[in-house]
PDB file of C-alpha atoms in Angstrom:
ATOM      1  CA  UNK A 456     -11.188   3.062   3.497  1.00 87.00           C
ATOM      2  CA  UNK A 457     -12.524   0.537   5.471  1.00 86.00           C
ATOM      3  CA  UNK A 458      -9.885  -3.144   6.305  1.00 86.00           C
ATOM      4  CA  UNK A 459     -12.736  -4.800   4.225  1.00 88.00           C
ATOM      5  CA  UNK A 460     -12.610  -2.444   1.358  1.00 91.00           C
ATOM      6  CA  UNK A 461      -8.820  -2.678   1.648  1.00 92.00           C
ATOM      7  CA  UNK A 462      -8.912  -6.535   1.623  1.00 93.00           C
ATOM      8  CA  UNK A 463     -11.149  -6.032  -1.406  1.00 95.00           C
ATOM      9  CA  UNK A 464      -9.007  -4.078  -3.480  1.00 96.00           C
ATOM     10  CA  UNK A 465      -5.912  -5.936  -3.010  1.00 96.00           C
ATOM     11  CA  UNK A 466      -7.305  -9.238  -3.298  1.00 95.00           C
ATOM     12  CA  UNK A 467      -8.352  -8.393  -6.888  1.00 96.00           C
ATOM     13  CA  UNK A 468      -5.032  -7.431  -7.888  1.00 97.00           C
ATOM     14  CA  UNK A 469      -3.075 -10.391  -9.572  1.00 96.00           C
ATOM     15  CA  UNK A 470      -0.343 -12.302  -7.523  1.00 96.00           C
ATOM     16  CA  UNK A 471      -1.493 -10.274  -4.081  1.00 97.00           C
ATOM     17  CA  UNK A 472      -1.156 -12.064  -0.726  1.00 97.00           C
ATOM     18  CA  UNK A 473      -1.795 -11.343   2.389  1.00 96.00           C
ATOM     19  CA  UNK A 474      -0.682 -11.870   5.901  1.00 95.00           C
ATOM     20  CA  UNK A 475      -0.458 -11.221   9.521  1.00 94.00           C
ATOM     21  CA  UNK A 476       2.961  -9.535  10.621  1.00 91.00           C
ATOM     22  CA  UNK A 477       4.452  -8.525  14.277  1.00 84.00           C
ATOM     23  CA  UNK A 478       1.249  -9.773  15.716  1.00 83.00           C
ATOM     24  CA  UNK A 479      -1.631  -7.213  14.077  1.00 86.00           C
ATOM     25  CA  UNK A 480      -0.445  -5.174  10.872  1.00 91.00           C
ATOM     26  CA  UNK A 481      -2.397  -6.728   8.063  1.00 94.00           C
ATOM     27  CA  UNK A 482       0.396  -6.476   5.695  1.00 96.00           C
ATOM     28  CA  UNK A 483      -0.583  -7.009   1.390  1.00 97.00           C
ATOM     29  CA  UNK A 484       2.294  -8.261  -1.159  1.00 98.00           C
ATOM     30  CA  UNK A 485       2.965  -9.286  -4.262  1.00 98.00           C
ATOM     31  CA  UNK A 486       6.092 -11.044  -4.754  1.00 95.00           C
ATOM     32  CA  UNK A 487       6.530 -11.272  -1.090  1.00 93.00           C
ATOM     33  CA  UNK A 488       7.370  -7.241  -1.562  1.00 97.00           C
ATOM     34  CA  UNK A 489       5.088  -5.428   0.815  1.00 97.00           C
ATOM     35  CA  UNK A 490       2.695  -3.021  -1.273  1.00 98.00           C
ATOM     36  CA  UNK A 491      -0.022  -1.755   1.276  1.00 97.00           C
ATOM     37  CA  UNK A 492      -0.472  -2.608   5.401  1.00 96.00           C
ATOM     38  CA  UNK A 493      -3.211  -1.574   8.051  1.00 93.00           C
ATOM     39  CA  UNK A 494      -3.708  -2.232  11.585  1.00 85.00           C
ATOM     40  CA  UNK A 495      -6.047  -4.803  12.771  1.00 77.00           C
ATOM     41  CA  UNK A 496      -6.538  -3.141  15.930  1.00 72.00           C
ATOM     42  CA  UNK A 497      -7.327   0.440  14.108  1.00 63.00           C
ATOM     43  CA  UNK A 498      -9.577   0.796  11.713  1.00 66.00           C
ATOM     44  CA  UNK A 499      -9.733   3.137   8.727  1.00 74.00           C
ATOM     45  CA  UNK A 500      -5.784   3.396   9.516  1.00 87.00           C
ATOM     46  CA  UNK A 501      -3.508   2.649   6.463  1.00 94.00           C
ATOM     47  CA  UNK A 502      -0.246   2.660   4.471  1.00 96.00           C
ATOM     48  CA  UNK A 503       0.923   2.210   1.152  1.00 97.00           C
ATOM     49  CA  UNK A 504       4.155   3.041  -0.953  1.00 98.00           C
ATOM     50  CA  UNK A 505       3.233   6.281  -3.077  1.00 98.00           C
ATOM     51  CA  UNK A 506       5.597   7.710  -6.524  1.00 97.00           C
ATOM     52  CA  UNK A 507       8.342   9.935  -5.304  1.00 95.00           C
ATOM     53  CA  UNK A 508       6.629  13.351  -6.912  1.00 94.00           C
ATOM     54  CA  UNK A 509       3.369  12.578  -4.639  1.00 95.00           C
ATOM     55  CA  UNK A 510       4.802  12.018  -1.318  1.00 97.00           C
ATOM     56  CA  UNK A 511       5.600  15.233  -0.242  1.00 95.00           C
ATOM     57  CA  UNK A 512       2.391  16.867  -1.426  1.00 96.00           C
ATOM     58  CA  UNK A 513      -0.137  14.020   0.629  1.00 97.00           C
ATOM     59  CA  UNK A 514       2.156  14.195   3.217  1.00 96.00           C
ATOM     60  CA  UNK A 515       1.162  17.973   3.206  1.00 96.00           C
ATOM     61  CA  UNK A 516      -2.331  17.101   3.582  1.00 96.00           C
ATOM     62  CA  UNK A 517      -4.101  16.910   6.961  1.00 96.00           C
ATOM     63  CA  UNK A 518      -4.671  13.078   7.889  1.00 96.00           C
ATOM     64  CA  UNK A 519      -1.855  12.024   5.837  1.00 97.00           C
ATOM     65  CA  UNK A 520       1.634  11.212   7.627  1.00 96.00           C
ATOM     66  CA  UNK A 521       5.064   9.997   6.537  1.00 97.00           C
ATOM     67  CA  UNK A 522       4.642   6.485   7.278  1.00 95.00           C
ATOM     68  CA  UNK A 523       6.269   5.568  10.601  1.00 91.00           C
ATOM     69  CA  UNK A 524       9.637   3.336   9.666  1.00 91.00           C
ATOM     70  CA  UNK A 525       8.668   3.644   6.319  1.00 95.00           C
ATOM     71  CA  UNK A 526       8.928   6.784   5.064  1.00 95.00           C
ATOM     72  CA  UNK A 527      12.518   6.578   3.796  1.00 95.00           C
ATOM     73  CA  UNK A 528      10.973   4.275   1.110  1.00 96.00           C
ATOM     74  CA  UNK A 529       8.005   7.182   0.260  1.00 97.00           C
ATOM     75  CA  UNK A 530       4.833   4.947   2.140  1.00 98.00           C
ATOM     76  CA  UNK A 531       2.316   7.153   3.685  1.00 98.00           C
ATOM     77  CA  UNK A 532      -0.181   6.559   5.926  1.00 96.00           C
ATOM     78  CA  UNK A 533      -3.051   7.698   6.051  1.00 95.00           C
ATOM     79  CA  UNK A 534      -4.751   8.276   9.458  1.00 91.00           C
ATOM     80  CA  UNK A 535      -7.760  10.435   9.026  1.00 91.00           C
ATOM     81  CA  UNK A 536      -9.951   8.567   6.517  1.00 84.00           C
ATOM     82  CA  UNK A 537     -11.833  12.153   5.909  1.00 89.00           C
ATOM     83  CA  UNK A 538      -8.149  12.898   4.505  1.00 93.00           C
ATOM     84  CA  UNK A 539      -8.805  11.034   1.297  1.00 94.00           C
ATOM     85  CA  UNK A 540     -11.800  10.191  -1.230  1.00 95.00           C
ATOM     86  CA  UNK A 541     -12.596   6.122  -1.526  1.00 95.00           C
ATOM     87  CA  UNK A 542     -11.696   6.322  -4.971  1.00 96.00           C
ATOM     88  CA  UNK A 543      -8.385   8.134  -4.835  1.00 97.00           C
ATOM     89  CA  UNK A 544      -7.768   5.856  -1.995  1.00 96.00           C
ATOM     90  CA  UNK A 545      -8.411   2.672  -4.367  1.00 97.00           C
ATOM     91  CA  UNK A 546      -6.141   4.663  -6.914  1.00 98.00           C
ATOM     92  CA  UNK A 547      -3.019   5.246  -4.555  1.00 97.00           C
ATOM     93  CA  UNK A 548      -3.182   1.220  -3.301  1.00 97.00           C
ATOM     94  CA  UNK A 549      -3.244   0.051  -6.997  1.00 98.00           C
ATOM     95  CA  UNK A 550      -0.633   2.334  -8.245  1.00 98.00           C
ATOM     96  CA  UNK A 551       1.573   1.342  -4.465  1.00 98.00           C
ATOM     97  CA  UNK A 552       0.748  -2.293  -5.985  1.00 98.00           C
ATOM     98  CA  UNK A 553       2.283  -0.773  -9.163  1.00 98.00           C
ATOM     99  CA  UNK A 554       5.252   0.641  -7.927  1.00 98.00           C
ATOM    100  CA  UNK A 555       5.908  -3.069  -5.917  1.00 98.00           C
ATOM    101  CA  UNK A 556       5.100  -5.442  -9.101  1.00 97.00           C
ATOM    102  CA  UNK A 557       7.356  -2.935 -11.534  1.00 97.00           C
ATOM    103  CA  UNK A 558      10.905  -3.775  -9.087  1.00 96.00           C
ATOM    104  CA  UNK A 559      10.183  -7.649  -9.211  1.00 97.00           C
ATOM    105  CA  UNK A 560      12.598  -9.698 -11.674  1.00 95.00           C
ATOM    106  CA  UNK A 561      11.213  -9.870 -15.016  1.00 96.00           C
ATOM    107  CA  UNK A 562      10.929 -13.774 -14.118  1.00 95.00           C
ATOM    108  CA  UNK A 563       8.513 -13.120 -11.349  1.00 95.00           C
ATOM    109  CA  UNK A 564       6.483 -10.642 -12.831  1.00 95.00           C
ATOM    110  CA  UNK A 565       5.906 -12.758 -15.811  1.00 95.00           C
ATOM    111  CA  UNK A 566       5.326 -16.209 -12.946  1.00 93.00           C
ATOM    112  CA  UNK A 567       2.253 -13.908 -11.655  1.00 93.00           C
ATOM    113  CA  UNK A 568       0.698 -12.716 -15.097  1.00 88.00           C
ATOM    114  CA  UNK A 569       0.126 -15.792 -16.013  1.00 86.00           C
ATOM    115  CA  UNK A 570      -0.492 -17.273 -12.596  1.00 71.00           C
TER     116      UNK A 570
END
């Protein structure tokens, strides 16, 4: 997936922001909780949090790598885009997006639904 097509994706998904963090990671949030990040300097190059049941089999895939520093916390990266179909892609950054919005307080989820 290309930075544009990531930009894409998570700017259509309600309450995202994004920013610039340590000087090039394009890092996507939603309630200031991280939810998807790629290089500037790399393209194709992502990382997203993933369930817990999914990690260790697209980790087990060829182009897909525990996600340096943030593994502990099941992200993945994804460094060969051949590794993964655009639309599974879009499916894995929506569900990480998922995963972020379901841990914010009740109070903030319910701020950004009706945003």
């Amino acid at each position: 997936m290309s930075v544009a097509k990531l930009r894409e994706v998570c700017s259509a998904l309600p309450g995202a922001t994004q920013d610039i963090k340590w000087g090039e990671v394009l890092v996507f949030s939603v309630g200031e909780k991280m939810f998807a990040t790629t290089h500037t300097d790399v393209s194709n190059t992502f990382s997203f949090k993933v369930d817990h049941d999914r990690f260790l089999s697209l980790t087990d895939r060829p182009g897909i790598i525990p996600a340096p520093y943030m593994a502990r916390f099941k992200w993945v990266q994804i460094s060969d885009p051949k590794a993964i179909a655009l639309e599974e892609a879009i499916e894995l950054v929506t569900r990480s997006y998922q995963l972020v919005f379901a841990k914010l307080t009740k109070k903030m989820q319910q701020e950004i639904a009706h945003g």
